[in-house]
PDB file of C-alpha atoms in Angstrom:
ATOM      1  CA  MET A   1      92.317 103.726 146.546  1.00 92.00           C
ATOM      2  CA  VAL A   2      91.533 100.155 145.563  1.00 95.00           C
ATOM      3  CA  THR A   3      91.147  98.858 142.038  1.00 95.00           C
ATOM      4  CA  MET A   4      88.958  96.001 140.914  1.00 96.00           C
ATOM      5  CA  THR A   5      89.211  94.245 137.567  1.00 96.00           C
ATOM      6  CA  ARG A   6      86.659  92.212 135.677  1.00 97.00           C
ATOM      7  CA  LYS A   7      87.599  90.144 132.645  1.00 97.00           C
ATOM      8  CA  ILE A   8      85.250  89.192 129.807  1.00 98.00           C
ATOM      9  CA  GLU A   9      85.731  87.442 126.488  1.00 98.00           C
ATOM     10  CA  PHE A  10      83.914  88.001 123.248  1.00 97.00           C
ATOM     11  CA  ALA A  11      84.275  86.580 119.759  1.00 97.00           C
ATOM     12  CA  ALA A  12      83.915  88.912 116.782  1.00 97.00           C
ATOM     13  CA  SER A  13      84.872  89.304 113.163  1.00 97.00           C
ATOM     14  CA  HIS A  14      86.328  92.307 111.392  1.00 97.00           C
ATOM     15  CA  ARG A  15      88.179  93.504 108.333  1.00 96.00           C
ATOM     16  CA  TYR A  16      90.713  96.307 107.925  1.00 96.00           C
ATOM     17  CA  HIS A  17      89.850  98.280 104.838  1.00 96.00           C
ATOM     18  CA  ASN A  18      89.902 102.007 104.193  1.00 96.00           C
ATOM     19  CA  PRO A  19      87.695 102.932 101.210  1.00 95.00           C
ATOM     20  CA  ALA A  20      89.700 106.139 100.752  1.00 96.00           C
ATOM     21  CA  LEU A  21      92.710 104.047  99.741  1.00 96.00           C
ATOM     22  CA  THR A  22      93.245 101.932  96.635  1.00 97.00           C
ATOM     23  CA  SER A  23      93.006  98.140  96.827  1.00 96.00           C
ATOM     24  CA  GLU A  24      96.776  97.943  96.460  1.00 96.00           C
ATOM     25  CA  GLU A  25      97.361 100.397  99.311  1.00 96.00           C
ATOM     26  CA  ASN A  26      94.885  98.575 101.543  1.00 96.00           C
ATOM     27  CA  LEU A  27      96.656  95.300 100.914  1.00 96.00           C
ATOM     28  CA  ARG A  28     100.093  96.822 101.439  1.00 95.00           C
ATOM     29  CA  ILE A  29      99.155  98.521 104.736  1.00 95.00           C
ATOM     30  CA  PHE A  30      96.820  95.947 106.259  1.00 95.00           C
ATOM     31  CA  GLY A  31      98.196  92.716 104.757  1.00 94.00           C
ATOM     32  CA  LYS A  32      96.121  89.656 105.606  1.00 94.00           C
ATOM     33  CA  CYS A  33      93.838  91.803 107.826  1.00 95.00           C
ATOM     34  CA  ASN A  34      92.480  93.185 104.530  1.00 95.00           C
ATOM     35  CA  SER A  35      91.320  89.782 103.313  1.00 93.00           C
ATOM     36  CA  PRO A  36      87.983  90.446 101.541  1.00 94.00           C
ATOM     37  CA  HIS A  37      85.561  88.475 103.668  1.00 93.00           C
ATOM     38  CA  GLY A  38      87.075  89.298 107.043  1.00 94.00           C
ATOM     39  CA  HIS A  39      88.422  87.179 109.873  1.00 96.00           C
ATOM     40  CA  GLY A  40      87.878  87.010 113.619  1.00 96.00           C
ATOM     41  CA  HIS A  41      89.345  86.832 117.095  1.00 96.00           C
ATOM     42  CA  ASN A  42      88.555  85.817 120.631  1.00 97.00           C
ATOM     43  CA  TYR A  43      88.947  89.159 122.331  1.00 98.00           C
ATOM     44  CA  THR A  44      89.661  89.471 126.029  1.00 98.00           C
ATOM     45  CA  LEU A  45      88.724  92.680 127.808  1.00 98.00           C
ATOM     46  CA  GLU A  46      89.953  93.589 131.287  1.00 98.00           C
ATOM     47  CA  VAL A  47      88.136  96.497 132.892  1.00 98.00           C
ATOM     48  CA  THR A  48      89.622  98.117 135.991  1.00 97.00           C
ATOM     49  CA  VAL A  49      87.583 100.415 138.233  1.00 97.00           C
ATOM     50  CA  ALA A  50      89.256 102.454 140.977  1.00 96.00           C
ATOM     51  CA  GLY A  51      87.738 103.911 144.121  1.00 95.00           C
ATOM     52  CA  GLU A  52      87.300 103.692 147.850  1.00 95.00           C
ATOM     53  CA  PRO A  53      85.419 100.645 149.121  1.00 94.00           C
ATOM     54  CA  ASP A  54      81.993 101.560 150.516  1.00 93.00           C
ATOM     55  CA  PRO A  55      82.273 101.518 154.337  1.00 92.00           C
ATOM     56  CA  VAL A  56      79.138  99.389 154.655  1.00 93.00           C
ATOM     57  CA  THR A  57      79.411  96.919 151.753  1.00 90.00           C
ATOM     58  CA  GLY A  58      83.202  96.871 151.449  1.00 93.00           C
ATOM     59  CA  MET A  59      82.851  97.146 147.679  1.00 94.00           C
ATOM     60  CA  VAL A  60      84.304  99.682 145.243  1.00 95.00           C
ATOM     61  CA  LEU A  61      81.457  98.849 142.862  1.00 95.00           C
ATOM     62  CA  ASP A  62      79.057  95.925 143.056  1.00 94.00           C
ATOM     63  CA  LEU A  63      80.591  93.304 140.759  1.00 94.00           C
ATOM     64  CA  ARG A  64      77.113  92.337 139.638  1.00 95.00           C
ATOM     65  CA  GLU A  65      76.517  95.899 138.414  1.00 96.00           C
ATOM     66  CA  LEU A  66      79.818  95.852 136.552  1.00 97.00           C
ATOM     67  CA  LYS A  67      79.006  92.471 135.066  1.00 97.00           C
ATOM     68  CA  GLU A  68      75.598  93.700 133.885  1.00 97.00           C
ATOM     69  CA  LEU A  69      77.135  96.873 132.457  1.00 98.00           C
ATOM     70  CA  LEU A  70      79.743  94.904 130.506  1.00 98.00           C
ATOM     71  CA  ASP A  71      77.094  92.520 129.297  1.00 98.00           C
ATOM     72  CA  ARG A  72      74.844  95.350 128.089  1.00 98.00           C
ATOM     73  CA  GLU A  73      77.469  97.638 126.598  1.00 98.00           C
ATOM     74  CA  VAL A  74      80.083  95.221 125.277  1.00 98.00           C
ATOM     75  CA  MET A  75      78.812  91.647 125.037  1.00 98.00           C
ATOM     76  CA  GLN A  76      75.468  92.463 123.439  1.00 98.00           C
ATOM     77  CA  ARG A  77      77.078  94.914 121.038  1.00 97.00           C
ATOM     78  CA  MET A  78      80.148  92.933 120.011  1.00 98.00           C
ATOM     79  CA  ASP A  79      79.987  89.253 120.952  1.00 97.00           C
ATOM     80  CA  HIS A  80      79.388  87.091 117.875  1.00 96.00           C
ATOM     81  CA  HIS A  81      79.028  90.189 115.750  1.00 97.00           C
ATOM     82  CA  ASN A  82      80.908  91.771 112.888  1.00 96.00           C
ATOM     83  CA  LEU A  83      82.658  94.887 114.183  1.00 97.00           C
ATOM     84  CA  ASN A  84      82.560  96.586 110.763  1.00 96.00           C
ATOM     85  CA  TYR A  85      78.812  96.202 110.244  1.00 96.00           C
ATOM     86  CA  ASP A  86      77.114  95.585 113.580  1.00 97.00           C
ATOM     87  CA  VAL A  87      78.590  98.242 115.890  1.00 97.00           C
ATOM     88  CA  PRO A  88      77.347 101.755 115.040  1.00 97.00           C
ATOM     89  CA  GLU A  89      80.005 103.367 117.262  1.00 97.00           C
ATOM     90  CA  LEU A  90      82.679 101.914 114.971  1.00 97.00           C
ATOM     91  CA  ALA A  91      81.018 103.078 111.746  1.00 95.00           C
ATOM     92  CA  GLY A  92      83.545 104.835 109.524  1.00 93.00           C
ATOM     93  CA  LYS A  93      86.465 103.621 111.623  1.00 96.00           C
ATOM     94  CA  ILE A  94      88.874 100.764 111.042  1.00 97.00           C
ATOM     95  CA  PRO A  95      88.047  98.275 113.826  1.00 97.00           C
ATOM     96  CA  THR A  96      91.610  98.054 115.135  1.00 97.00           C
ATOM     97  CA  CYS A  97      92.276  97.185 118.763  1.00 97.00           C
ATOM     98  CA  GLU A  98      93.017 100.874 119.339  1.00 97.00           C
ATOM     99  CA  ASN A  99      89.657 102.049 117.957  1.00 97.00           C
ATOM    100  CA  ILE A 100      87.664  99.273 119.650  1.00 98.00           C
ATOM    101  CA  ALA A 101      89.329 100.057 123.000  1.00 98.00           C
ATOM    102  CA  ARG A 102      88.480 103.753 122.629  1.00 97.00           C
ATOM    103  CA  VAL A 103      84.848 102.997 121.797  1.00 98.00           C
ATOM    104  CA  ILE A 104      84.577 100.649 124.781  1.00 98.00           C
ATOM    105  CA  TRP A 105      86.108 103.308 127.036  1.00 98.00           C
ATOM    106  CA  GLU A 106      83.586 105.904 125.853  1.00 97.00           C
ATOM    107  CA  LEU A 107      80.684 103.489 126.321  1.00 98.00           C
ATOM    108  CA  LEU A 108      81.692 102.513 129.842  1.00 98.00           C
ATOM    109  CA  GLU A 109      83.171 105.618 131.460  1.00 97.00           C
ATOM    110  CA  PRO A 110      79.986 107.683 131.884  1.00 97.00           C
ATOM    111  CA  LYS A 111      78.042 104.664 133.135  1.00 97.00           C
ATOM    112  CA  ILE A 112      80.283 103.677 136.041  1.00 96.00           C
ATOM    113  CA  LYS A 113      78.206 104.845 138.993  1.00 91.00           C
ATOM    114  CA  ARG A 114      80.641 104.197 141.854  1.00 93.00           C
ATOM    115  CA  GLY A 115      84.385 104.678 141.606  1.00 95.00           C
ATOM    116  CA  ARG A 116      85.830 105.627 138.221  1.00 96.00           C
ATOM    117  CA  LEU A 117      87.011 103.797 135.167  1.00 97.00           C
ATOM    118  CA  HIS A 118      90.750 103.511 135.654  1.00 97.00           C
ATOM    119  CA  HIS A 119      92.103 101.344 132.883  1.00 96.00           C
ATOM    120  CA  ILE A 120      91.051  98.889 130.208  1.00 98.00           C
ATOM    121  CA  ARG A 121      93.162  96.317 128.391  1.00 98.00           C
ATOM    122  CA  LEU A 122      91.813  94.776 125.205  1.00 98.00           C
ATOM    123  CA  HIS A 123      93.561  91.667 123.906  1.00 98.00           C
ATOM    124  CA  GLU A 124      93.046  90.693 120.282  1.00 97.00           C
ATOM    125  CA  SER A 125      95.324  87.716 120.886  1.00 96.00           C
ATOM    126  CA  PRO A 126      97.731  86.793 123.695  1.00 96.00           C
ATOM    127  CA  GLU A 127     100.475  88.556 121.700  1.00 97.00           C
ATOM    128  CA  LEU A 128      98.657  91.775 120.787  1.00 97.00           C
ATOM    129  CA  PHE A 129      96.785  94.147 123.063  1.00 98.00           C
ATOM    130  CA  VAL A 130      96.002  97.791 123.767  1.00 98.00           C
ATOM    131  CA  ASP A 131      95.889  99.600 127.107  1.00 98.00           C
ATOM    132  CA  CYS A 132      93.606 102.608 127.394  1.00 97.00           C
ATOM    133  CA  TYR A 133      93.519 105.098 130.279  1.00 96.00           C
ATOM    134  CA  ARG A 134      93.177 108.806 130.964  1.00 93.00           C
ATOM    135  CA  ASP A 135      96.400 110.576 130.147  1.00 80.00           C
ATOM    136  CA  GLY A 136      98.186 111.431 133.367  1.00 71.00           C
ATOM    137  CA  ALA A 137      96.386 108.739 135.388  1.00 68.00           C
ATOM    138  CA  ALA A 138      98.605 106.052 136.807  1.00 53.00           C
ATOM    139  CA  ARG A 139      98.902 102.978 134.643  1.00 55.00           C
ATOM    140  CA  ALA A 140      97.156  99.969 136.130  1.00 45.00           C
TER     141      ALA A 140
ATOM    142  CA  MET B   1      87.193 108.277 107.432  1.00 43.00           C
ATOM    143  CA  THR B   2      86.152 110.558 110.256  1.00 42.00           C
ATOM    144  CA  ALA B   3      88.877 112.411 112.122  1.00 44.00           C
ATOM    145  CA  GLN B   4      89.658 110.939 115.499  1.00 46.00           C
ATOM    146  CA  PRO B   5      89.794 113.677 118.113  1.00 48.00           C
ATOM    147  CA  ASP B   6      91.981 113.438 121.183  1.00 51.00           C
ATOM    148  CA  HIS B   7      89.777 112.631 124.162  1.00 59.00           C
ATOM    149  CA  GLY B   8      92.639 112.876 126.647  1.00 86.00           C
ATOM    150  CA  LEU B   9      92.808 109.098 126.416  1.00 93.00           C
ATOM    151  CA  LYS B  10      96.124 107.398 126.211  1.00 95.00           C
ATOM    152  CA  LEU B  11      96.336 104.365 123.944  1.00 97.00           C
ATOM    153  CA  VAL B  12      99.264 102.041 124.378  1.00 97.00           C
ATOM    154  CA  LEU B  13      99.864  99.167 122.017  1.00 98.00           C
ATOM    155  CA  GLY B  14     101.337  96.032 123.586  1.00 98.00           C
ATOM    156  CA  ARG B  15     103.036  93.260 121.654  1.00 98.00           C
ATOM    157  CA  ARG B  16     104.705  90.097 122.929  1.00 98.00           C
ATOM    158  CA  TYR B  17     107.676  88.306 121.355  1.00 98.00           C
ATOM    159  CA  ARG B  18     109.640  85.236 122.375  1.00 98.00           C
ATOM    160  CA  PHE B  19     113.254  84.235 122.097  1.00 97.00           C
ATOM    161  CA  ALA B  20     115.452  81.530 123.572  1.00 97.00           C
ATOM    162  CA  ALA B  21     118.975  82.345 124.702  1.00 97.00           C
ATOM    163  CA  SER B  22     121.718  81.379 127.108  1.00 97.00           C
ATOM    164  CA  HIS B  23     123.644  83.561 129.511  1.00 96.00           C
ATOM    165  CA  ARG B  24     125.947  83.423 132.495  1.00 95.00           C
ATOM    166  CA  LEU B  25     125.763  85.831 135.416  1.00 95.00           C
ATOM    167  CA  HIS B  26     129.349  86.632 136.275  1.00 95.00           C
ATOM    168  CA  THR B  27     131.442  89.765 136.637  1.00 95.00           C
ATOM    169  CA  ASP B  28     135.185  90.320 136.688  1.00 93.00           C
ATOM    170  CA  ARG B  29     134.588  93.017 139.314  1.00 94.00           C
ATOM    171  CA  LEU B  30     133.973  90.315 141.910  1.00 95.00           C
ATOM    172  CA  SER B  31     136.124  87.394 143.032  1.00 95.00           C
ATOM    173  CA  GLU B  32     135.131  83.862 142.033  1.00 95.00           C
ATOM    174  CA  GLU B  33     133.852  83.271 145.567  1.00 95.00           C
ATOM    175  CA  GLU B  34     131.786  86.463 145.474  1.00 95.00           C
ATOM    176  CA  ASN B  35     130.380  85.585 142.036  1.00 95.00           C
ATOM    177  CA  ALA B  36     129.357  82.187 143.350  1.00 94.00           C
ATOM    178  CA  ARG B  37     127.788  83.732 146.434  1.00 95.00           C
ATOM    179  CA  VAL B  38     125.916  86.497 144.577  1.00 95.00           C
ATOM    180  CA  TYR B  39     124.782  84.635 141.468  1.00 95.00           C
ATOM    181  CA  GLY B  40     124.642  81.041 142.746  1.00 94.00           C
ATOM    182  CA  LYS B  41     123.846  78.516 140.015  1.00 94.00           C
ATOM    183  CA  CYS B  42     123.427  81.368 137.525  1.00 94.00           C
ATOM    184  CA  SER B  43     127.222  81.751 137.502  1.00 92.00           C
ATOM    185  CA  ASN B  44     127.917  78.129 136.547  1.00 92.00           C
ATOM    186  CA  LEU B  45     130.888  78.205 134.177  1.00 93.00           C
ATOM    187  CA  TYR B  46     129.293  77.190 130.891  1.00 92.00           C
ATOM    188  CA  GLY B  47     126.029  79.126 131.249  1.00 92.00           C
ATOM    189  CA  HIS B  48     122.386  78.138 131.048  1.00 96.00           C
ATOM    190  CA  GLY B  49     119.343  79.391 129.145  1.00 95.00           C
ATOM    191  CA  HIS B  50     115.759  80.627 129.224  1.00 96.00           C
ATOM    192  CA  ASN B  51     112.722  81.076 127.035  1.00 97.00           C
ATOM    193  CA  TYR B  52     112.341  84.824 127.286  1.00 98.00           C
ATOM    194  CA  VAL B  53     109.144  86.768 126.593  1.00 98.00           C
ATOM    195  CA  VAL B  54     109.642  90.404 125.593  1.00 98.00           C
ATOM    196  CA  GLU B  55     106.620  92.647 125.934  1.00 98.00           C
ATOM    197  CA  VAL B  56     106.926  96.073 124.314  1.00 98.00           C
ATOM    198  CA  HIS B  57     104.522  98.967 124.895  1.00 98.00           C
ATOM    199  CA  PHE B  58     104.246 101.818 122.391  1.00 98.00           C
ATOM    200  CA  SER B  59     101.980 104.850 122.744  1.00 97.00           C
ATOM    201  CA  GLY B  60     100.680 107.281 120.190  1.00 96.00           C
ATOM    202  CA  GLU B  61      97.608 108.709 118.528  1.00 95.00           C
ATOM    203  CA  PRO B  62      96.098 106.183 116.109  1.00 95.00           C
ATOM    204  CA  ASP B  63      96.708 107.197 112.509  1.00 94.00           C
ATOM    205  CA  THR B  64      93.453 108.551 111.050  1.00 92.00           C
ATOM    206  CA  LYS B  65      93.988 106.543 107.866  1.00 93.00           C
ATOM    207  CA  THR B  66      94.740 103.169 109.459  1.00 95.00           C
ATOM    208  CA  GLY B  67      93.316 103.379 113.006  1.00 95.00           C
ATOM    209  CA  MET B  68      96.636 102.084 114.308  1.00 96.00           C
ATOM    210  CA  VAL B  69      99.196 103.466 116.764  1.00 97.00           C
ATOM    211  CA  ALA B  70     101.770 101.533 114.748  1.00 97.00           C
ATOM    212  CA  ASN B  71     101.560  99.116 111.858  1.00 96.00           C
ATOM    213  CA  ILE B  72     102.090  95.694 113.440  1.00 95.00           C
ATOM    214  CA  ALA B  73     103.950  94.293 110.447  1.00 95.00           C
ATOM    215  CA  GLU B  74     106.401  97.211 110.569  1.00 96.00           C
ATOM    216  CA  LEU B  75     106.821  96.827 114.326  1.00 98.00           C
ATOM    217  CA  ASP B  76     107.407  93.076 114.002  1.00 98.00           C
ATOM    218  CA  GLU B  77     110.039  93.686 111.349  1.00 98.00           C
ATOM    219  CA  TYR B  78     111.789  96.292 113.511  1.00 98.00           C
ATOM    220  CA  VAL B  79     111.825  94.098 116.616  1.00 98.00           C
ATOM    221  CA  GLN B  80     113.004  91.135 114.553  1.00 98.00           C
ATOM    222  CA  ARG B  81     115.892  93.132 113.131  1.00 98.00           C
ATOM    223  CA  GLU B  82     116.922  95.055 116.249  1.00 98.00           C
ATOM    224  CA  VAL B  83     116.394  92.404 118.913  1.00 98.00           C
ATOM    225  CA  LEU B  84     115.366  88.897 117.885  1.00 98.00           C
ATOM    226  CA  ASP B  85     117.941  88.401 115.122  1.00 97.00           C
ATOM    227  CA  THR B  86     120.711  89.206 117.613  1.00 95.00           C
ATOM    228  CA  PHE B  87     119.296  87.476 120.699  1.00 97.00           C
ATOM    229  CA  ASP B  88     117.393  84.375 119.595  1.00 97.00           C
ATOM    230  CA  HIS B  89     119.340  81.123 119.946  1.00 96.00           C
ATOM    231  CA  ARG B  90     122.454  83.015 120.993  1.00 96.00           C
ATOM    232  CA  ASN B  91     124.529  83.412 124.110  1.00 96.00           C
ATOM    233  CA  LEU B  92     123.656  86.863 125.466  1.00 96.00           C
ATOM    234  CA  SER B  93     126.824  87.126 127.555  1.00 95.00           C
ATOM    235  CA  VAL B  94     129.059  86.499 124.537  1.00 95.00           C
ATOM    236  CA  ASP B  95     127.128  87.423 121.398  1.00 95.00           C
ATOM    237  CA  VAL B  96     125.619  90.772 122.489  1.00 95.00           C
ATOM    238  CA  PRO B  97     128.349  93.438 122.692  1.00 95.00           C
ATOM    239  CA  ALA B  98     126.626  95.311 125.581  1.00 96.00           C
ATOM    240  CA  PHE B  99     126.991  92.259 127.834  1.00 96.00           C
ATOM    241  CA  ARG B 100     130.730  92.059 127.451  1.00 91.00           C
ATOM    242  CA  THR B 101     130.895  95.018 129.842  1.00 92.00           C
ATOM    243  CA  SER B 102     127.725  94.473 131.904  1.00 95.00           C
ATOM    244  CA  VAL B 103     126.132  91.355 133.360  1.00 96.00           C
ATOM    245  CA  ALA B 104     123.346  89.825 131.256  1.00 96.00           C
ATOM    246  CA  THR B 105     120.760  90.013 134.010  1.00 96.00           C
ATOM    247  CA  THR B 106     117.205  90.555 132.857  1.00 96.00           C
ATOM    248  CA  GLU B 107     117.327  94.030 134.434  1.00 96.00           C
ATOM    249  CA  ASN B 108     120.168  94.937 132.060  1.00 97.00           C
ATOM    250  CA  LEU B 109     118.445  93.078 129.238  1.00 97.00           C
ATOM    251  CA  CYS B 110     115.405  95.358 129.663  1.00 97.00           C
ATOM    252  CA  ARG B 111     117.681  98.395 129.299  1.00 97.00           C
ATOM    253  CA  GLU B 112     119.396  96.945 126.249  1.00 97.00           C
ATOM    254  CA  VAL B 113     116.107  96.086 124.527  1.00 98.00           C
ATOM    255  CA  PHE B 114     114.767  99.554 125.377  1.00 98.00           C
ATOM    256  CA  ALA B 115     117.867 101.171 123.847  1.00 97.00           C
ATOM    257  CA  ARG B 116     117.481  99.064 120.717  1.00 98.00           C
ATOM    258  CA  LEU B 117     113.764  99.848 120.251  1.00 98.00           C
ATOM    259  CA  LYS B 118     113.426 103.483 121.296  1.00 98.00           C
ATOM    260  CA  GLY B 119     114.277 104.608 117.768  1.00 98.00           C
ATOM    261  CA  PHE B 120     111.139 102.996 116.306  1.00 98.00           C
ATOM    262  CA  PRO B 121     109.832 105.893 114.241  1.00 97.00           C
ATOM    263  CA  ALA B 122     106.055 105.397 114.306  1.00 95.00           C
ATOM    264  CA  ALA B 123     105.309 105.469 118.060  1.00 97.00           C
ATOM    265  CA  ARG B 124     106.793 106.256 121.448  1.00 97.00           C
ATOM    266  CA  LEU B 125     108.327 103.391 123.430  1.00 98.00           C
ATOM    267  CA  GLU B 126     106.738 103.502 126.906  1.00 97.00           C
ATOM    268  CA  ARG B 127     108.104 100.367 128.516  1.00 97.00           C
ATOM    269  CA  VAL B 128     109.828  97.062 128.011  1.00 98.00           C
ATOM    270  CA  ARG B 129     108.745  94.130 130.156  1.00 98.00           C
ATOM    271  CA  ILE B 130     110.691  90.887 130.015  1.00 97.00           C
ATOM    272  CA  GLU B 131     109.708  87.549 131.503  1.00 97.00           C
ATOM    273  CA  GLU B 132     112.848  85.525 132.131  1.00 95.00           C
ATOM    274  CA  THR B 133     110.690  82.615 133.262  1.00 94.00           C
ATOM    275  CA  GLY B 134     107.013  82.336 134.095  1.00 93.00           C
ATOM    276  CA  LYS B 135     107.934  83.397 137.626  1.00 93.00           C
ATOM    277  CA  ASN B 136     110.335  86.327 137.101  1.00 94.00           C
ATOM    278  CA  SER B 137     109.571  89.470 135.155  1.00 96.00           C
ATOM    279  CA  PHE B 138     111.243  92.870 134.881  1.00 97.00           C
ATOM    280  CA  GLU B 139     110.115  96.232 133.511  1.00 97.00           C
ATOM    281  CA  TYR B 140     111.961  99.317 132.353  1.00 97.00           C
ATOM    282  CA  THR B 141     110.479 102.647 131.294  1.00 97.00           C
ATOM    283  CA  GLY B 142     113.659 104.418 130.273  1.00 95.00           C
ATOM    284  CA  GLU B 143     113.821 106.436 133.483  1.00 90.00           C
ATOM    285  CA  GLU B 144     117.276 106.648 135.003  1.00 83.00           C
ATOM    286  CA  PRO B 145     118.402 108.229 138.275  1.00 80.00           C
ATOM    287  CA  LYS B 146     119.926 111.692 138.052  1.00 77.00           C
ATOM    288  CA  GLY B 147     123.603 111.414 137.195  1.00 70.00           C
ATOM    289  CA  GLY B 148     123.124 108.680 134.616  1.00 61.00           C
ATOM    290  CA  LEU B 149     123.439 104.948 134.785  1.00 55.00           C
ATOM    291  CA  LEU B 150     124.606 103.415 138.037  1.00 51.00           C
TER     292      LEU B 150
END
């Protein structure tokens, strides 16, 4: 098995706020992430696909296909958008790194045509990130 | 808020912290000559220091109310109290009790940090990864060989 990883960056805004909680609770739990008009990050997403290289092309998955998939599913949906308002898959969810990573996983996994989605890492900042993978699969 | 079902996906939160500390690699179990041979310049008498990066990985199911595996502010506070307050701008070999009986290598530092953080109540500690410099890094997942610590 060989893995290949593609990295993309997108810039997006968000706000942590749960309408089921009081304003005081929201502020206590989410702190400055609850600030009323939101804030933003430069997100970095690393997507790792695992598989056997094709005997003819030598590729696990054509990088161009992966690039187009990430552009269609992630960049167009999230780059320079507000994750609370502009991404239907996140509707009703707090757009934490955990929830964004899960949505990205669900968007990408069924659309990988060669190999399989092995691992994604979503960085909200260099100091904070989430790894997402199938339970039981080896960590990338 | 909609409930968040388990999709068989594992979510692991990673957070990086920094501290600066000195240490000396030296053990009374070896002669001075052996210490010098094994540890080289790292056993120089008065120690030396590094800017360490500690990366901690915690897994769990995101809370349905907050969407988080662990509240970052609570995690930061825990790591500050259990690790950074004791390690930052200190001499690891002298100021951290565990390193009076074991050598303050970054391998042992990973174990010590793991032991100090595994009690974090909100999520499960999966691994500790420490960069001693930009060129050397070490990871520990809590797994030990049968029969306990070597």
